[in-house]
Amino acid sequence: MELTTWFWFGFYLIFFFISSAIGYQKGHFIAGVLLGYVLGPIGALLMYFSKDKKHIVCGACQAEIHHKSYYCPKCNAKVRGQVKHLVK
């Protein structure tokens, strides 16, 4: 194969792994894999700006915590049942 073919293959492969990693971190792994596979760098950007499903914001101290937490580890306030998701 030509050098340019290998370049573009590597270019999309790198962004495939980047969007998959971002998707895994935000709780959208399958979407990250699919967007990285189909769209490459555009898919990585879409995953970067997507909403985080794994974290919520504590209503008392505004700390970022895991969505399955019952109490905030910083201020010990009860957070179970809150619906505020982390918006970046």
XYZ file of N, CA and C in Angstrom:
264
model
N 0.841 -1.186 0.000
C 0.000 0.000 0.000
C 0.882 1.244 0.000
N 0.289 2.315 -0.404
C 1.017 3.573 -0.442
C 1.143 4.165 0.962
N 2.044 5.093 1.069
C 2.280 5.747 2.358
C 1.076 6.562 2.806
N 0.383 7.218 1.884
C -0.776 8.021 2.266
C -1.920 7.147 2.774
N -2.053 5.965 2.233
C -3.091 5.048 2.711
C -2.826 4.649 4.157
N -1.581 4.336 4.471
C -1.221 3.976 5.837
C -1.385 5.159 6.788
N -1.078 6.360 6.290
C -1.251 7.550 7.117
C -2.710 7.721 7.515
N -3.627 7.675 6.560
C -5.043 7.877 6.865
C -5.622 6.742 7.695
N -5.143 5.531 7.464
C -5.579 4.408 8.293
C -5.156 4.625 9.746
N -3.913 5.023 9.959
C -3.422 5.299 11.314
C -4.116 6.485 11.950
N -4.390 7.513 11.141
C -5.067 8.710 11.625
C -6.448 8.363 12.181
N -7.241 7.596 11.437
C -8.570 7.215 11.910
C -8.502 6.194 13.035
N -7.500 5.344 13.038
C -7.355 4.374 14.120
C -7.064 5.073 15.451
N -6.231 6.103 15.409
C -5.929 6.866 16.622
C -7.186 7.533 17.163
N -7.971 8.173 16.297
C -9.186 8.834 16.765
C -10.271 7.838 17.163
N -10.230 6.630 16.607
C -11.128 5.569 17.045
C -10.861 5.237 18.509
N -9.592 5.075 18.858
C -9.243 4.759 20.243
C -9.495 5.948 21.178
N -9.267 7.152 20.709
C -9.519 8.338 21.534
C -11.000 8.472 21.854
N -11.865 8.347 20.845
C -13.300 8.486 21.105
C -13.830 7.324 21.939
N -13.245 6.133 21.785
C -13.647 5.002 22.627
C -13.272 5.243 24.085
N -12.091 5.786 24.320
C -11.652 6.076 25.694
C -12.506 7.168 26.330
N -12.819 8.208 25.573
C -13.674 9.275 26.104
C -15.063 8.732 26.395
N -15.587 7.900 25.497
C -16.901 7.288 25.709
C -16.932 6.405 26.940
N -15.863 5.644 27.165
C -15.792 4.790 28.345
C -15.770 5.635 29.622
N -15.023 6.729 29.589
C -14.907 7.604 30.760
C -16.233 8.281 31.091
N -17.043 8.582 30.091
C -18.299 9.290 30.312
C -19.506 8.362 30.398
N -19.305 7.065 30.257
C -20.415 6.126 30.354
C -21.141 5.896 29.044
N -20.510 6.226 27.933
C -21.080 6.031 26.595
C -20.113 5.208 25.743
N -19.690 4.056 26.209
C -18.640 3.314 25.520
C -19.052 2.887 24.113
N -20.234 2.315 23.966
C -20.682 1.844 22.655
C -20.813 3.010 21.683
N -21.347 4.119 22.137
C -21.454 5.303 21.274
C -20.064 5.800 20.888
N -19.114 5.757 21.803
C -17.753 6.176 21.499
C -17.102 5.300 20.449
N -17.317 3.992 20.562
C -16.766 3.057 19.576
C -17.382 3.314 18.208
N -18.692 3.428 18.161
C -19.357 3.629 16.875
C -19.019 4.968 16.241
N -19.015 6.033 17.030
C -18.680 7.347 16.485
C -17.221 7.406 16.044
N -16.332 6.785 16.788
C -14.933 6.761 16.391
C -14.712 5.958 15.130
N -15.446 4.874 14.989
C -15.312 4.020 13.804
C -15.859 4.706 12.557
N -17.001 5.346 12.687
C -17.657 5.937 11.527
C -17.120 7.327 11.203
N -16.916 8.160 12.214
C -16.594 9.558 11.964
C -15.157 9.965 12.279
N -14.408 9.124 12.957
C -13.008 9.437 13.263
C -12.871 10.648 14.166
N -12.188 11.710 13.702
C -11.955 12.874 14.569
C -13.234 13.620 14.929
N -14.214 13.629 14.060
C -15.488 14.281 14.380
C -16.198 13.507 15.487
N -16.119 12.188 15.454
C -16.695 11.370 16.513
C -16.029 11.605 17.852
N -14.700 11.816 17.840
C -13.987 12.120 19.089
C -14.447 13.459 19.658
N -14.658 14.439 18.797
C -15.166 15.736 19.264
C -16.584 15.617 19.815
N -17.421 14.855 19.152
C -18.787 14.659 19.644
C -18.781 13.982 21.008
N -17.915 13.009 21.202
C -17.842 12.340 22.498
C -17.283 13.278 23.571
N -16.342 14.130 23.205
C -15.772 15.067 24.175
C -16.829 16.037 24.694
N -17.726 16.474 23.828
C -18.749 17.439 24.227
C -20.052 16.781 24.665
N -20.095 15.454 24.760
C -21.307 14.773 25.202
C -21.467 14.893 26.719
N -22.664 14.592 27.193
C -22.971 14.689 28.618
C -22.379 13.500 29.377
N -21.886 13.754 30.559
C -21.295 12.723 31.410
C -22.395 11.998 32.167
N -22.527 10.683 31.968
C -23.561 9.907 32.643
C -23.079 9.279 33.943
N -21.791 9.319 34.232
C -21.265 8.640 35.414
C -21.161 9.538 36.642
N -21.319 10.846 36.480
C -21.133 11.755 37.606
C -22.313 12.710 37.743
N -22.560 13.098 38.982
C -23.564 14.115 39.280
C -22.901 15.193 40.133
N -23.622 16.263 40.356
C -23.112 17.365 41.170
C -23.825 17.337 42.519
N -23.056 17.426 43.590
C -23.628 17.492 44.931
C -24.368 18.817 45.071
N -25.576 18.776 45.583
C -26.361 19.989 45.753
C -25.850 20.902 46.851
N -25.121 20.349 47.814
C -24.644 21.150 48.941
C -23.298 21.835 48.655
N -22.336 21.082 48.113
C -20.992 21.652 47.946
C -20.548 21.754 46.491
N -21.391 21.361 45.551
C -21.117 21.430 44.118
C -19.925 20.575 43.692
N -19.633 19.514 44.420
C -18.538 18.613 44.067
C -19.030 17.588 43.038
N -18.119 17.130 42.196
C -18.435 16.097 41.211
C -18.287 14.738 41.879
N -19.381 13.963 41.911
C -19.352 12.660 42.568
C -19.955 11.608 41.649
N -19.711 10.346 41.967
C -20.249 9.231 41.188
C -21.766 9.187 41.327
N -22.447 8.813 40.252
C -23.906 8.877 40.250
C -24.567 7.849 41.168
N -23.846 6.840 41.619
C -24.424 5.847 42.526
C -24.100 6.117 43.993
N -23.490 7.243 44.278
C -23.136 7.589 45.657
C -24.396 7.901 46.463
N -24.365 7.533 47.721
C -25.476 7.840 48.612
C -25.194 9.124 49.387
N -23.939 9.303 49.786
C -23.507 10.508 50.487
C -22.323 11.118 49.740
N -22.212 12.426 49.803
C -21.092 13.129 49.190
C -19.842 12.879 50.034
N -18.718 12.477 49.422
C -17.517 12.224 50.217
C -16.878 13.497 50.768
N -17.198 14.658 50.234
C -16.608 15.909 50.727
C -17.384 16.497 51.898
N -18.726 16.575 51.754
C -19.502 17.264 52.793
C -20.454 16.335 53.551
N -20.518 15.073 53.195
C -21.373 14.062 53.820
C -22.862 14.361 53.717
N -23.254 15.167 52.748
C -24.675 15.438 52.525
C -25.292 14.275 51.746
N -26.563 14.015 52.020
C -27.255 12.958 51.305
C -27.519 13.418 49.867
N -27.080 12.621 48.886
C -27.245 12.998 47.482
C -28.067 11.983 46.701
N -28.445 10.893 47.314
C -29.202 9.859 46.603
C -30.550 10.416 46.188
N -30.886 10.274 44.929
C -32.162 10.761 44.429
C -32.085 12.091 43.709
N -30.925 12.715 43.720
C -30.768 13.962 42.980
C -30.772 13.652 41.486
N -31.258 14.570 40.698
C -31.301 14.360 39.259
C -30.381 15.321 38.509
N -29.637 16.153 39.209
C -28.702 17.068 38.549
C -27.508 16.288 38.040
N -27.310 16.270 36.736
C -26.149 15.621 36.169
C -25.078 16.663 35.910
N -23.858 16.209 35.869
C -22.722 17.096 35.642
C -22.778 17.618 34.215
N -22.735 18.943 34.060
C -22.737 19.558 32.741
C -21.417 20.268 32.559
N -20.708 19.901 31.501
C -19.397 20.528 31.236
C -19.496 21.413 30.040
